Amino acid sequence: MKAPVKIDTEIAAYLATIPKAPVFTAQTLDAIREQRAAMPLPPVSDEVERTDVRVEGNPSVVLRVHRPKGAAGLMPCVYSIHGGGYINGTHLRDDLRFDTWCREFQCVGVSVDYRLSPETPYPGAIDDCYLGLKWTFDNAAKLDIDPRRLGLFGASAGGGLAAALSLLARDRGELPVAFQMLMYPMLDDRQVTASSQWDDVPVWNPTSNEFGWRSYLGDLYGTDRIPPYAAPSRATDLRNLPPAYISVGSLDAFYDEDVEFAHRLSHAGVPTDLHVYAGAPHGFDNPDCPALIAVRARQDASEWLRTRLGH
C-alpha cells in the first residue's frame, strides 16, 4: 500500500545526503548491527560527566549516568530508552542528547543498555528497563535527583518501552513516574492500521516492522496472549498514567497507532500533548537534520520537557 502523504521537501533533500535506511530481516540483522557499531560516536562536551554503572540483577543491567559538571542541589532526571526496533541500537547514542539536556535543563540523564531481541525476547528488555529505573529511584539521593521530577523518554522502540514502563510502574505501584515523553513510539504489534501497511515510507517499512515485532515477541507473536507491557496499544486501561508527550510524522508507519494512543490517553484523563508533523517520516527529528520541520519538532519537544523538569 502506498502512502497518500507527500514527504516534506526539505526532509527529502536531507535524506538524499545520507545512506538509505536498511531493511531489517533475519538475513540482514548481523550486518546492520556490525555496520552501525563501527560508526563513530559523535564528539561530546567536557561540561557533562558520564559514569557507567552495573546494576546487579538476574541478569545485571548497565546504565550510563549523565550530569552537568559542577552541579549542586537536587536536579530533575530523564530516564532514556534508546530505539532500534527492539533489535538494534545502543544507549551510548544518548551521549549527544544529554550533552544538550544536562546543560540546558540542569538535569541528570540515565541511559539504559537493555538486552536486544531476537537473542532476548520479551520480557527481557522491559525487565532491564524496570530494574534500571528502580535503581535510579532507589539511589536518587546519592545522584542528587529529585524523585518527584523523574520521567521517561524514548524514541521508536524506546518510546514503546517507555509507554510499557509507565504501565508497569503504575500497576506495581513502586515508582512514581512523573512523565512519559514518547517520540514516534512503536506500540502495536498487530500492524492492522493503514499507515502500518505503507510500503514506500523512507525509513522503517512493514518488513522491518514485522521482523522487529516477531523478534521481540517470540512465541507470543500472532497470538492473543500479548500483554500491554509488551505492546502498549493492547492496554485496555490507560487511566492514572503520567502526563504524556507524543510526537510523530504523518509519513511514519506508526502514525495511526500513535495518534490513536494519544486519543485514548486523553479520553482516559491523562494530560496528553500530541504533535503531528506533516510529511515527516520516522526519525525525522535527527539532530543533524536542518529541515525547518525538524527544527520545530526539536524545539517543541524541548519546550515541553522544560516545563516537566520544572524550568
PDB file of C-alpha atoms in Angstrom:
ATOM      1  CA  MET A   1       0.000   0.000   0.000  1.00  0.00           C
ATOM      2  CA  LYS A   2       1.314   3.415  -0.973  1.00  0.00           C
ATOM      3  CA  ALA A   3       1.254   6.280   1.480  1.00  0.00           C
ATOM      4  CA  PRO A   4      -1.092   9.113   0.450  1.00  0.00           C
ATOM      5  CA  VAL A   5       1.212  11.638   2.122  1.00  0.00           C
ATOM      6  CA  LYS A   6       3.931  13.550   0.276  1.00  0.00           C
ATOM      7  CA  ILE A   7       7.277  13.862   2.016  1.00  0.00           C
ATOM      8  CA  ASP A   8       8.380  17.273   3.219  1.00  0.00           C
ATOM      9  CA  THR A   9      10.718  18.667   0.532  1.00  0.00           C
ATOM     10  CA  GLU A  10      13.465  19.682   2.969  1.00  0.00           C
ATOM     11  CA  ILE A  11      13.343  16.273   4.667  1.00  0.00           C
ATOM     12  CA  ALA A  12      13.619  14.617   1.245  1.00  0.00           C
ATOM     13  CA  ALA A  13      16.678  16.721   0.422  1.00  0.00           C
ATOM     14  CA  TYR A  14      18.275  15.760   3.738  1.00  0.00           C
ATOM     15  CA  LEU A  15      17.603  12.035   3.244  1.00  0.00           C
ATOM     16  CA  ALA A  16      19.256  12.252  -0.174  1.00  0.00           C
ATOM     17  CA  THR A  17      22.531  13.206   1.545  1.00  0.00           C
ATOM     18  CA  ILE A  18      22.733  10.239   3.928  1.00  0.00           C
ATOM     19  CA  PRO A  19      22.825   6.450   3.401  1.00  0.00           C
ATOM     20  CA  LYS A  20      19.451   4.874   2.730  1.00  0.00           C
ATOM     21  CA  ALA A  21      17.880   3.242   5.773  1.00  0.00           C
ATOM     22  CA  PRO A  22      18.333  -0.549   5.633  1.00  0.00           C
ATOM     23  CA  VAL A  23      15.549  -3.118   5.737  1.00  0.00           C
ATOM     24  CA  PHE A  24      15.827  -5.393   8.771  1.00  0.00           C
ATOM     25  CA  THR A  25      15.425  -9.140   8.256  1.00  0.00           C
ATOM     26  CA  ALA A  26      16.940 -12.246   9.805  1.00  0.00           C
ATOM     27  CA  GLN A  27      19.450 -12.228   6.955  1.00  0.00           C
ATOM     28  CA  THR A  28      20.499  -8.573   7.261  1.00  0.00           C
ATOM     29  CA  LEU A  29      20.424  -8.031  11.028  1.00  0.00           C
ATOM     30  CA  ASP A  30      24.008  -9.037  11.861  1.00  0.00           C
ATOM     31  CA  ALA A  31      25.485  -6.966   9.050  1.00  0.00           C
ATOM     32  CA  ILE A  32      23.442  -3.891  10.011  1.00  0.00           C
ATOM     33  CA  ARG A  33      24.500  -4.226  13.637  1.00  0.00           C
ATOM     34  CA  GLU A  34      28.168  -4.537  12.680  1.00  0.00           C
ATOM     35  CA  GLN A  35      27.954  -1.547  10.376  1.00  0.00           C
ATOM     36  CA  ARG A  36      26.294   0.664  12.984  1.00  0.00           C
ATOM     37  CA  ALA A  37      28.600  -0.488  15.758  1.00  0.00           C
ATOM     38  CA  ALA A  38      31.529   0.652  13.613  1.00  0.00           C
ATOM     39  CA  MET A  39      30.097   4.148  13.259  1.00  0.00           C
ATOM     40  CA  PRO A  40      31.996   6.581  15.498  1.00  0.00           C
ATOM     41  CA  LEU A  41      30.125   8.211  18.328  1.00  0.00           C
ATOM     42  CA  PRO A  42      29.732  11.983  17.922  1.00  0.00           C
ATOM     43  CA  PRO A  43      32.083  14.224  19.919  1.00  0.00           C
ATOM     44  CA  VAL A  44      30.736  15.303  23.279  1.00  0.00           C
ATOM     45  CA  SER A  45      31.282  18.157  25.686  1.00  0.00           C
ATOM     46  CA  ASP A  46      33.523  18.005  28.741  1.00  0.00           C
ATOM     47  CA  GLU A  47      30.886  20.042  30.594  1.00  0.00           C
ATOM     48  CA  VAL A  48      28.904  16.841  31.215  1.00  0.00           C
ATOM     49  CA  GLU A  49      30.188  13.984  33.371  1.00  0.00           C
ATOM     50  CA  ARG A  50      29.365  10.388  32.414  1.00  0.00           C
ATOM     51  CA  THR A  51      29.552   7.394  34.738  1.00  0.00           C
ATOM     52  CA  ASP A  52      28.789   3.789  33.806  1.00  0.00           C
ATOM     53  CA  VAL A  53      27.063   1.729  36.481  1.00  0.00           C
ATOM     54  CA  ARG A  54      26.310  -2.003  36.577  1.00  0.00           C
ATOM     55  CA  VAL A  55      23.106  -2.766  38.453  1.00  0.00           C
ATOM     56  CA  GLU A  56      23.076  -6.260  39.875  1.00  0.00           C
ATOM     57  CA  GLY A  57      20.088  -8.391  38.967  1.00  0.00           C
ATOM     58  CA  ASN A  58      19.233 -11.584  37.140  1.00  0.00           C
ATOM     59  CA  PRO A  59      20.860 -10.622  34.863  1.00  0.00           C
ATOM     60  CA  SER A  60      22.560  -7.306  35.621  1.00  0.00           C
ATOM     61  CA  VAL A  61      21.988  -4.191  33.548  1.00  0.00           C
ATOM     62  CA  VAL A  62      24.343  -1.353  32.616  1.00  0.00           C
ATOM     63  CA  LEU A  63      23.322   2.291  32.953  1.00  0.00           C
ATOM     64  CA  ARG A  64      25.131   5.451  31.945  1.00  0.00           C
ATOM     65  CA  VAL A  65      24.548   8.406  34.253  1.00  0.00           C
ATOM     66  CA  HIS A  66      24.996  11.888  32.759  1.00  0.00           C
ATOM     67  CA  ARG A  67      25.181  15.006  34.916  1.00  0.00           C
ATOM     68  CA  PRO A  68      26.257  18.616  34.387  1.00  0.00           C
ATOM     69  CA  LYS A  69      29.738  19.145  35.751  1.00  0.00           C
ATOM     70  CA  GLY A  70      29.822  21.178  38.947  1.00  0.00           C
ATOM     71  CA  ALA A  71      26.056  20.992  39.506  1.00  0.00           C
ATOM     72  CA  ALA A  72      24.799  21.197  43.075  1.00  0.00           C
ATOM     73  CA  GLY A  73      21.444  20.554  44.726  1.00  0.00           C
ATOM     74  CA  LEU A  74      18.549  18.339  43.684  1.00  0.00           C
ATOM     75  CA  MET A  75      18.001  18.077  39.949  1.00  0.00           C
ATOM     76  CA  PRO A  76      15.262  16.600  37.762  1.00  0.00           C
ATOM     77  CA  CYS A  77      16.035  13.406  35.857  1.00  0.00           C
ATOM     78  CA  VAL A  78      15.275  11.976  32.411  1.00  0.00           C
ATOM     79  CA  TYR A  79      15.452   8.184  32.160  1.00  0.00           C
ATOM     80  CA  SER A  80      16.126   7.417  28.494  1.00  0.00           C
ATOM     81  CA  ILE A  81      15.423   4.248  26.497  1.00  0.00           C
ATOM     82  CA  HIS A  82      17.031   4.045  23.054  1.00  0.00           C
ATOM     83  CA  GLY A  83      15.302   2.989  19.854  1.00  0.00           C
ATOM     84  CA  GLY A  84      16.154   0.390  17.241  1.00  0.00           C
ATOM     85  CA  GLY A  85      13.042  -1.695  16.640  1.00  0.00           C
ATOM     86  CA  TYR A  86      13.753  -3.817  19.751  1.00  0.00           C
ATOM     87  CA  ILE A  87      16.562  -5.432  17.729  1.00  0.00           C
ATOM     88  CA  ASN A  88      19.270  -2.797  17.377  1.00  0.00           C
ATOM     89  CA  GLY A  89      20.721   0.339  18.927  1.00  0.00           C
ATOM     90  CA  THR A  90      22.823   1.354  21.893  1.00  0.00           C
ATOM     91  CA  HIS A  91      22.403   3.566  24.943  1.00  0.00           C
ATOM     92  CA  LEU A  92      25.727   5.235  24.075  1.00  0.00           C
ATOM     93  CA  ARG A  93      23.982   7.233  21.353  1.00  0.00           C
ATOM     94  CA  ASP A  94      22.292   9.182  24.154  1.00  0.00           C
ATOM     95  CA  ASP A  95      25.558  10.983  24.937  1.00  0.00           C
ATOM     96  CA  LEU A  96      24.868  13.767  22.453  1.00  0.00           C
ATOM     97  CA  ARG A  97      21.257  14.197  23.613  1.00  0.00           C
ATOM     98  CA  PHE A  98      22.280  14.564  27.253  1.00  0.00           C
ATOM     99  CA  ASP A  99      25.142  16.852  26.302  1.00  0.00           C
ATOM    100  CA  THR A 100      22.398  19.322  25.438  1.00  0.00           C
ATOM    101  CA  TRP A 101      19.749  18.495  28.014  1.00  0.00           C
ATOM    102  CA  CYS A 102      22.032  18.241  31.064  1.00  0.00           C
ATOM    103  CA  ARG A 103      23.454  21.697  30.403  1.00  0.00           C
ATOM    104  CA  GLU A 104      20.245  23.360  29.223  1.00  0.00           C
ATOM    105  CA  PHE A 105      17.945  21.979  31.930  1.00  0.00           C
ATOM    106  CA  GLN A 106      20.469  21.276  34.706  1.00  0.00           C
ATOM    107  CA  CYS A 107      19.205  17.717  34.906  1.00  0.00           C
ATOM    108  CA  VAL A 108      20.555  14.210  35.376  1.00  0.00           C
ATOM    109  CA  GLY A 109      20.221  11.774  32.485  1.00  0.00           C
ATOM    110  CA  VAL A 110      20.196   7.999  32.839  1.00  0.00           C
ATOM    111  CA  SER A 111      20.507   5.771  29.756  1.00  0.00           C
ATOM    112  CA  VAL A 112      19.726   2.052  29.982  1.00  0.00           C
ATOM    113  CA  ASP A 113      21.524  -0.650  27.986  1.00  0.00           C
ATOM    114  CA  TYR A 114      18.690  -3.192  27.699  1.00  0.00           C
ATOM    115  CA  ARG A 115      19.045  -6.592  26.059  1.00  0.00           C
ATOM    116  CA  LEU A 116      18.071  -6.835  22.397  1.00  0.00           C
ATOM    117  CA  SER A 117      15.921  -9.311  20.502  1.00  0.00           C
ATOM    118  CA  PRO A 118      15.787 -11.876  18.981  1.00  0.00           C
ATOM    119  CA  GLU A 119      18.527 -13.100  21.345  1.00  0.00           C
ATOM    120  CA  THR A 120      16.448 -11.971  24.337  1.00  0.00           C
ATOM    121  CA  PRO A 121      12.722 -11.717  23.556  1.00  0.00           C
ATOM    122  CA  TYR A 122      10.038 -10.224  25.796  1.00  0.00           C
ATOM    123  CA  PRO A 123      10.145  -9.643  28.743  1.00  0.00           C
ATOM    124  CA  GLY A 124      13.941  -9.188  28.694  1.00  0.00           C
ATOM    125  CA  ALA A 125      14.016  -5.552  27.569  1.00  0.00           C
ATOM    126  CA  ILE A 126      11.206  -4.304  29.804  1.00  0.00           C
ATOM    127  CA  ASP A 127      12.654  -6.186  32.790  1.00  0.00           C
ATOM    128  CA  ASP A 128      16.011  -4.472  32.203  1.00  0.00           C
ATOM    129  CA  CYS A 129      14.359  -1.070  31.890  1.00  0.00           C
ATOM    130  CA  TYR A 130      12.393  -1.573  35.104  1.00  0.00           C
ATOM    131  CA  LEU A 131      15.483  -2.754  37.002  1.00  0.00           C
ATOM    132  CA  GLY A 132      17.405   0.315  35.876  1.00  0.00           C
ATOM    133  CA  LEU A 133      14.545   2.669  36.714  1.00  0.00           C
ATOM    134  CA  LYS A 134      14.134   1.173  40.192  1.00  0.00           C
ATOM    135  CA  TRP A 135      17.867   1.585  40.827  1.00  0.00           C
ATOM    136  CA  THR A 136      17.595   5.221  39.754  1.00  0.00           C
ATOM    137  CA  PHE A 137      14.757   5.877  42.204  1.00  0.00           C
ATOM    138  CA  ASP A 138      16.497   3.933  44.982  1.00  0.00           C
ATOM    139  CA  ASN A 139      19.685   5.969  44.509  1.00  0.00           C
ATOM    140  CA  ALA A 140      18.031   9.331  43.837  1.00  0.00           C
ATOM    141  CA  ALA A 141      19.566  10.953  46.929  1.00  0.00           C
ATOM    142  CA  LYS A 142      23.095   9.831  46.027  1.00  0.00           C
ATOM    143  CA  LEU A 143      22.625  11.080  42.464  1.00  0.00           C
ATOM    144  CA  ASP A 144      21.163  14.454  43.558  1.00  0.00           C
ATOM    145  CA  ILE A 145      17.910  13.567  41.793  1.00  0.00           C
ATOM    146  CA  ASP A 146      14.557  14.974  42.808  1.00  0.00           C
ATOM    147  CA  PRO A 147      12.366  11.829  42.580  1.00  0.00           C
ATOM    148  CA  ARG A 148       9.259  13.969  42.066  1.00  0.00           C
ATOM    149  CA  ARG A 149      10.680  15.125  38.717  1.00  0.00           C
ATOM    150  CA  LEU A 150      11.907  11.819  37.304  1.00  0.00           C
ATOM    151  CA  GLY A 151      10.342  10.953  33.951  1.00  0.00           C
ATOM    152  CA  LEU A 152      10.785   8.720  30.927  1.00  0.00           C
ATOM    153  CA  PHE A 153      11.994   9.418  27.397  1.00  0.00           C
ATOM    154  CA  GLY A 154      12.054   7.025  24.469  1.00  0.00           C
ATOM    155  CA  ALA A 155      12.109   7.130  20.684  1.00  0.00           C
ATOM    156  CA  SER A 156      10.710   4.458  18.344  1.00  0.00           C
ATOM    157  CA  ALA A 157      11.052   1.102  20.148  1.00  0.00           C
ATOM    158  CA  GLY A 158      12.388   3.114  23.086  1.00  0.00           C
ATOM    159  CA  GLY A 159       9.111   5.024  23.043  1.00  0.00           C
ATOM    160  CA  GLY A 160       7.220   1.744  23.107  1.00  0.00           C
ATOM    161  CA  LEU A 161       9.288   0.587  26.055  1.00  0.00           C
ATOM    162  CA  ALA A 162       8.757   3.922  27.840  1.00  0.00           C
ATOM    163  CA  ALA A 163       4.991   3.584  27.403  1.00  0.00           C
ATOM    164  CA  ALA A 164       5.152  -0.011  28.631  1.00  0.00           C
ATOM    165  CA  LEU A 165       7.318   1.019  31.573  1.00  0.00           C
ATOM    166  CA  SER A 166       4.755   3.677  32.536  1.00  0.00           C
ATOM    167  CA  LEU A 167       2.066   0.988  32.593  1.00  0.00           C
ATOM    168  CA  LEU A 168       4.242  -1.406  34.588  1.00  0.00           C
ATOM    169  CA  ALA A 169       5.271   1.258  37.107  1.00  0.00           C
ATOM    170  CA  ARG A 170       1.624   2.265  37.606  1.00  0.00           C
ATOM    171  CA  ASP A 171       0.473  -1.316  38.132  1.00  0.00           C
ATOM    172  CA  ARG A 172       3.254  -2.279  40.531  1.00  0.00           C
ATOM    173  CA  GLY A 173       2.825   0.932  42.477  1.00  0.00           C
ATOM    174  CA  GLU A 174       6.526   1.254  43.365  1.00  0.00           C
ATOM    175  CA  LEU A 175       7.893   4.002  41.124  1.00  0.00           C
ATOM    176  CA  PRO A 176       6.120   7.380  40.753  1.00  0.00           C
ATOM    177  CA  VAL A 177       6.999   8.275  37.147  1.00  0.00           C
ATOM    178  CA  ALA A 178       6.490  11.999  36.547  1.00  0.00           C
ATOM    179  CA  PHE A 179       6.017  11.990  32.756  1.00  0.00           C
ATOM    180  CA  GLN A 180       6.407   9.926  29.592  1.00  0.00           C
ATOM    181  CA  MET A 181       7.909  11.520  26.503  1.00  0.00           C
ATOM    182  CA  LEU A 182       7.226   9.253  23.517  1.00  0.00           C
ATOM    183  CA  MET A 183       8.802  10.106  20.178  1.00  0.00           C
ATOM    184  CA  TYR A 184       7.128   8.195  17.294  1.00  0.00           C
ATOM    185  CA  PRO A 185       6.696   5.199  19.630  1.00  0.00           C
ATOM    186  CA  MET A 186       6.461   1.591  18.408  1.00  0.00           C
ATOM    187  CA  LEU A 187       3.296   0.478  20.206  1.00  0.00           C
ATOM    188  CA  ASP A 188       1.189  -2.025  18.252  1.00  0.00           C
ATOM    189  CA  ASP A 189       2.336  -5.497  17.190  1.00  0.00           C
ATOM    190  CA  ARG A 190      -0.858  -6.202  15.220  1.00  0.00           C
ATOM    191  CA  GLN A 191       0.059  -3.965  12.267  1.00  0.00           C
ATOM    192  CA  VAL A 192      -3.528  -3.597  11.153  1.00  0.00           C
ATOM    193  CA  THR A 193      -3.656   0.169  10.665  1.00  0.00           C
ATOM    194  CA  ALA A 194      -3.425   1.786   7.256  1.00  0.00           C
ATOM    195  CA  SER A 195      -0.117   3.515   7.986  1.00  0.00           C
ATOM    196  CA  SER A 196       1.495   0.272   9.185  1.00  0.00           C
ATOM    197  CA  GLN A 197       0.974  -1.100   5.666  1.00  0.00           C
ATOM    198  CA  TRP A 198       2.634   1.784   3.812  1.00  0.00           C
ATOM    199  CA  ASP A 199       5.453   0.070   1.935  1.00  0.00           C
ATOM    200  CA  ASP A 200       7.024   3.211   0.472  1.00  0.00           C
ATOM    201  CA  VAL A 201       7.892   5.071   3.689  1.00  0.00           C
ATOM    202  CA  PRO A 202      11.575   6.008   3.589  1.00  0.00           C
ATOM    203  CA  VAL A 203      12.871   4.773   6.957  1.00  0.00           C
ATOM    204  CA  TRP A 204      11.004   1.935   8.728  1.00  0.00           C
ATOM    205  CA  ASN A 205       8.829  -0.161   6.427  1.00  0.00           C
ATOM    206  CA  PRO A 206       6.390  -3.075   7.057  1.00  0.00           C
ATOM    207  CA  THR A 207       9.110  -5.690   6.527  1.00  0.00           C
ATOM    208  CA  SER A 208      11.351  -4.206   9.208  1.00  0.00           C
ATOM    209  CA  ASN A 209       8.374  -3.619  11.484  1.00  0.00           C
ATOM    210  CA  GLU A 210       7.170  -7.211  11.293  1.00  0.00           C
ATOM    211  CA  PHE A 211      10.670  -8.558  11.870  1.00  0.00           C
ATOM    212  CA  GLY A 212      11.134  -6.303  14.888  1.00  0.00           C
ATOM    213  CA  TRP A 213       7.888  -7.446  16.476  1.00  0.00           C
ATOM    214  CA  ARG A 214       8.468 -11.120  15.651  1.00  0.00           C
ATOM    215  CA  SER A 215      11.917 -10.887  17.201  1.00  0.00           C
ATOM    216  CA  TYR A 216      10.707  -9.166  20.353  1.00  0.00           C
ATOM    217  CA  LEU A 217       7.573 -11.214  20.991  1.00  0.00           C
ATOM    218  CA  GLY A 218       8.993 -14.608  20.061  1.00  0.00           C
ATOM    219  CA  ASP A 219       6.418 -17.377  20.521  1.00  0.00           C
ATOM    220  CA  LEU A 220       3.801 -14.810  21.566  1.00  0.00           C
ATOM    221  CA  TYR A 221       3.776 -13.181  18.134  1.00  0.00           C
ATOM    222  CA  GLY A 222       0.438 -13.507  16.364  1.00  0.00           C
ATOM    223  CA  THR A 223      -1.409 -14.699  19.465  1.00  0.00           C
ATOM    224  CA  ASP A 224      -3.970 -13.046  21.717  1.00  0.00           C
ATOM    225  CA  ARG A 225      -1.739 -13.601  24.762  1.00  0.00           C
ATOM    226  CA  ILE A 226       0.362 -10.466  24.317  1.00  0.00           C
ATOM    227  CA  PRO A 227       0.325  -8.268  27.451  1.00  0.00           C
ATOM    228  CA  PRO A 228       0.279  -4.458  27.350  1.00  0.00           C
ATOM    229  CA  TYR A 229       3.776  -4.434  28.875  1.00  0.00           C
ATOM    230  CA  ALA A 230       4.930  -5.904  25.543  1.00  0.00           C
ATOM    231  CA  ALA A 231       2.711  -3.908  23.174  1.00  0.00           C
ATOM    232  CA  PRO A 232       1.180  -0.869  24.938  1.00  0.00           C
ATOM    233  CA  SER A 233      -1.549  -0.399  22.317  1.00  0.00           C
ATOM    234  CA  ARG A 234      -3.130  -3.556  23.746  1.00  0.00           C
ATOM    235  CA  ALA A 235      -3.672  -1.895  27.127  1.00  0.00           C
ATOM    236  CA  THR A 236      -7.376  -1.630  27.966  1.00  0.00           C
ATOM    237  CA  ASP A 237      -6.947   0.712  30.947  1.00  0.00           C
ATOM    238  CA  LEU A 238      -4.894   3.880  30.425  1.00  0.00           C
ATOM    239  CA  ARG A 239      -6.107   5.736  33.496  1.00  0.00           C
ATOM    240  CA  ASN A 240      -3.750   7.188  36.095  1.00  0.00           C
ATOM    241  CA  LEU A 241      -0.717   7.218  33.822  1.00  0.00           C
ATOM    242  CA  PRO A 242       1.798  10.094  33.886  1.00  0.00           C
ATOM    243  CA  PRO A 243       1.375  13.068  31.541  1.00  0.00           C
ATOM    244  CA  ALA A 244       2.407  12.196  28.002  1.00  0.00           C
ATOM    245  CA  TYR A 245       4.032  13.863  25.021  1.00  0.00           C
ATOM    246  CA  ILE A 246       3.658  12.041  21.701  1.00  0.00           C
ATOM    247  CA  SER A 247       5.355  13.227  18.528  1.00  0.00           C
ATOM    248  CA  VAL A 248       5.050  11.569  15.097  1.00  0.00           C
ATOM    249  CA  GLY A 249       5.277  12.463  11.420  1.00  0.00           C
ATOM    250  CA  SER A 250       2.363  11.916   9.064  1.00  0.00           C
ATOM    251  CA  LEU A 251       4.610   9.788   6.809  1.00  0.00           C
ATOM    252  CA  ASP A 252       5.577   7.393   9.613  1.00  0.00           C
ATOM    253  CA  ALA A 253       4.366   3.784   9.691  1.00  0.00           C
ATOM    254  CA  PHE A 254       3.489   4.414  13.349  1.00  0.00           C
ATOM    255  CA  TYR A 255       1.322   7.450  12.560  1.00  0.00           C
ATOM    256  CA  ASP A 256      -2.064   5.771  13.065  1.00  0.00           C
ATOM    257  CA  GLU A 257      -1.187   3.827  16.208  1.00  0.00           C
ATOM    258  CA  ASP A 258       0.487   6.844  17.823  1.00  0.00           C
ATOM    259  CA  VAL A 259      -2.411   9.201  17.149  1.00  0.00           C
ATOM    260  CA  GLU A 260      -4.896   6.604  18.391  1.00  0.00           C
ATOM    261  CA  PHE A 261      -2.860   6.019  21.565  1.00  0.00           C
ATOM    262  CA  ALA A 262      -2.751   9.759  22.238  1.00  0.00           C
ATOM    263  CA  HIS A 263      -6.519   9.995  21.832  1.00  0.00           C
ATOM    264  CA  ARG A 264      -7.070   7.058  24.185  1.00  0.00           C
ATOM    265  CA  LEU A 265      -4.748   8.545  26.793  1.00  0.00           C
ATOM    266  CA  SER A 266      -6.629  11.823  26.649  1.00  0.00           C
ATOM    267  CA  HIS A 267     -10.012  10.117  26.948  1.00  0.00           C
ATOM    268  CA  ALA A 268      -8.646   8.235  29.969  1.00  0.00           C
ATOM    269  CA  GLY A 269      -7.944  11.564  31.670  1.00  0.00           C
ATOM    270  CA  VAL A 270      -4.176  11.578  31.069  1.00  0.00           C
ATOM    271  CA  PRO A 271      -2.797  15.047  30.159  1.00  0.00           C
ATOM    272  CA  THR A 272      -1.504  14.399  26.647  1.00  0.00           C
ATOM    273  CA  ASP A 273       0.238  16.622  24.113  1.00  0.00           C
ATOM    274  CA  LEU A 274       0.107  15.240  20.573  1.00  0.00           C
ATOM    275  CA  HIS A 275       2.292  16.730  17.839  1.00  0.00           C
ATOM    276  CA  VAL A 276       1.929  15.600  14.218  1.00  0.00           C
ATOM    277  CA  TYR A 277       4.350  16.911  11.594  1.00  0.00           C
ATOM    278  CA  ALA A 278       3.135  16.947   8.010  1.00  0.00           C
ATOM    279  CA  GLY A 279       5.199  14.944   5.525  1.00  0.00           C
ATOM    280  CA  ALA A 280       7.725  13.806   8.125  1.00  0.00           C
ATOM    281  CA  PRO A 281       8.950  10.186   8.178  1.00  0.00           C
ATOM    282  CA  HIS A 282      10.237   8.092  11.061  1.00  0.00           C
ATOM    283  CA  GLY A 283      13.194   9.596  12.926  1.00  0.00           C
ATOM    284  CA  PHE A 284      12.915  12.911  11.097  1.00  0.00           C
ATOM    285  CA  ASP A 285      13.958  14.992  14.119  1.00  0.00           C
ATOM    286  CA  ASN A 286      17.551  13.727  13.990  1.00  0.00           C
ATOM    287  CA  PRO A 287      19.846  16.401  15.489  1.00  0.00           C
ATOM    288  CA  ASP A 288      21.730  16.584  12.194  1.00  0.00           C
ATOM    289  CA  CYS A 289      18.630  17.344  10.126  1.00  0.00           C
ATOM    290  CA  PRO A 290      18.431  21.065   9.212  1.00  0.00           C
ATOM    291  CA  ALA A 291      14.898  20.926   7.776  1.00  0.00           C
ATOM    292  CA  LEU A 292      12.644  23.560   9.326  1.00  0.00           C
ATOM    293  CA  ILE A 293      10.062  20.969  10.356  1.00  0.00           C
ATOM    294  CA  ALA A 294      12.758  19.001  12.191  1.00  0.00           C
ATOM    295  CA  VAL A 295      13.995  22.134  13.923  1.00  0.00           C
ATOM    296  CA  ARG A 296      10.439  22.936  15.006  1.00  0.00           C
ATOM    297  CA  ALA A 297       9.899  19.389  16.305  1.00  0.00           C
ATOM    298  CA  ARG A 298      13.060  19.570  18.400  1.00  0.00           C
ATOM    299  CA  GLN A 299      12.016  22.967  19.773  1.00  0.00           C
ATOM    300  CA  ASP A 300       8.512  21.721  20.620  1.00  0.00           C
ATOM    301  CA  ALA A 301       9.936  18.721  22.470  1.00  0.00           C
ATOM    302  CA  SER A 302      12.439  20.859  24.379  1.00  0.00           C
ATOM    303  CA  GLU A 303       9.799  23.336  25.483  1.00  0.00           C
ATOM    304  CA  TRP A 304       7.501  20.590  26.771  1.00  0.00           C
ATOM    305  CA  LEU A 305      10.388  18.888  28.561  1.00  0.00           C
ATOM    306  CA  ARG A 306      11.455  22.206  30.088  1.00  0.00           C
ATOM    307  CA  THR A 307       8.061  22.593  31.765  1.00  0.00           C
ATOM    308  CA  ARG A 308       8.073  18.998  33.026  1.00  0.00           C
ATOM    309  CA  LEU A 309      11.513  19.395  34.530  1.00  0.00           C
ATOM    310  CA  GLY A 310      10.420  22.479  36.436  1.00  0.00           C
ATOM    311  CA  HIS A 311      12.089  25.223  34.394  1.00  0.00           C
TER     312      HIS A 311
END
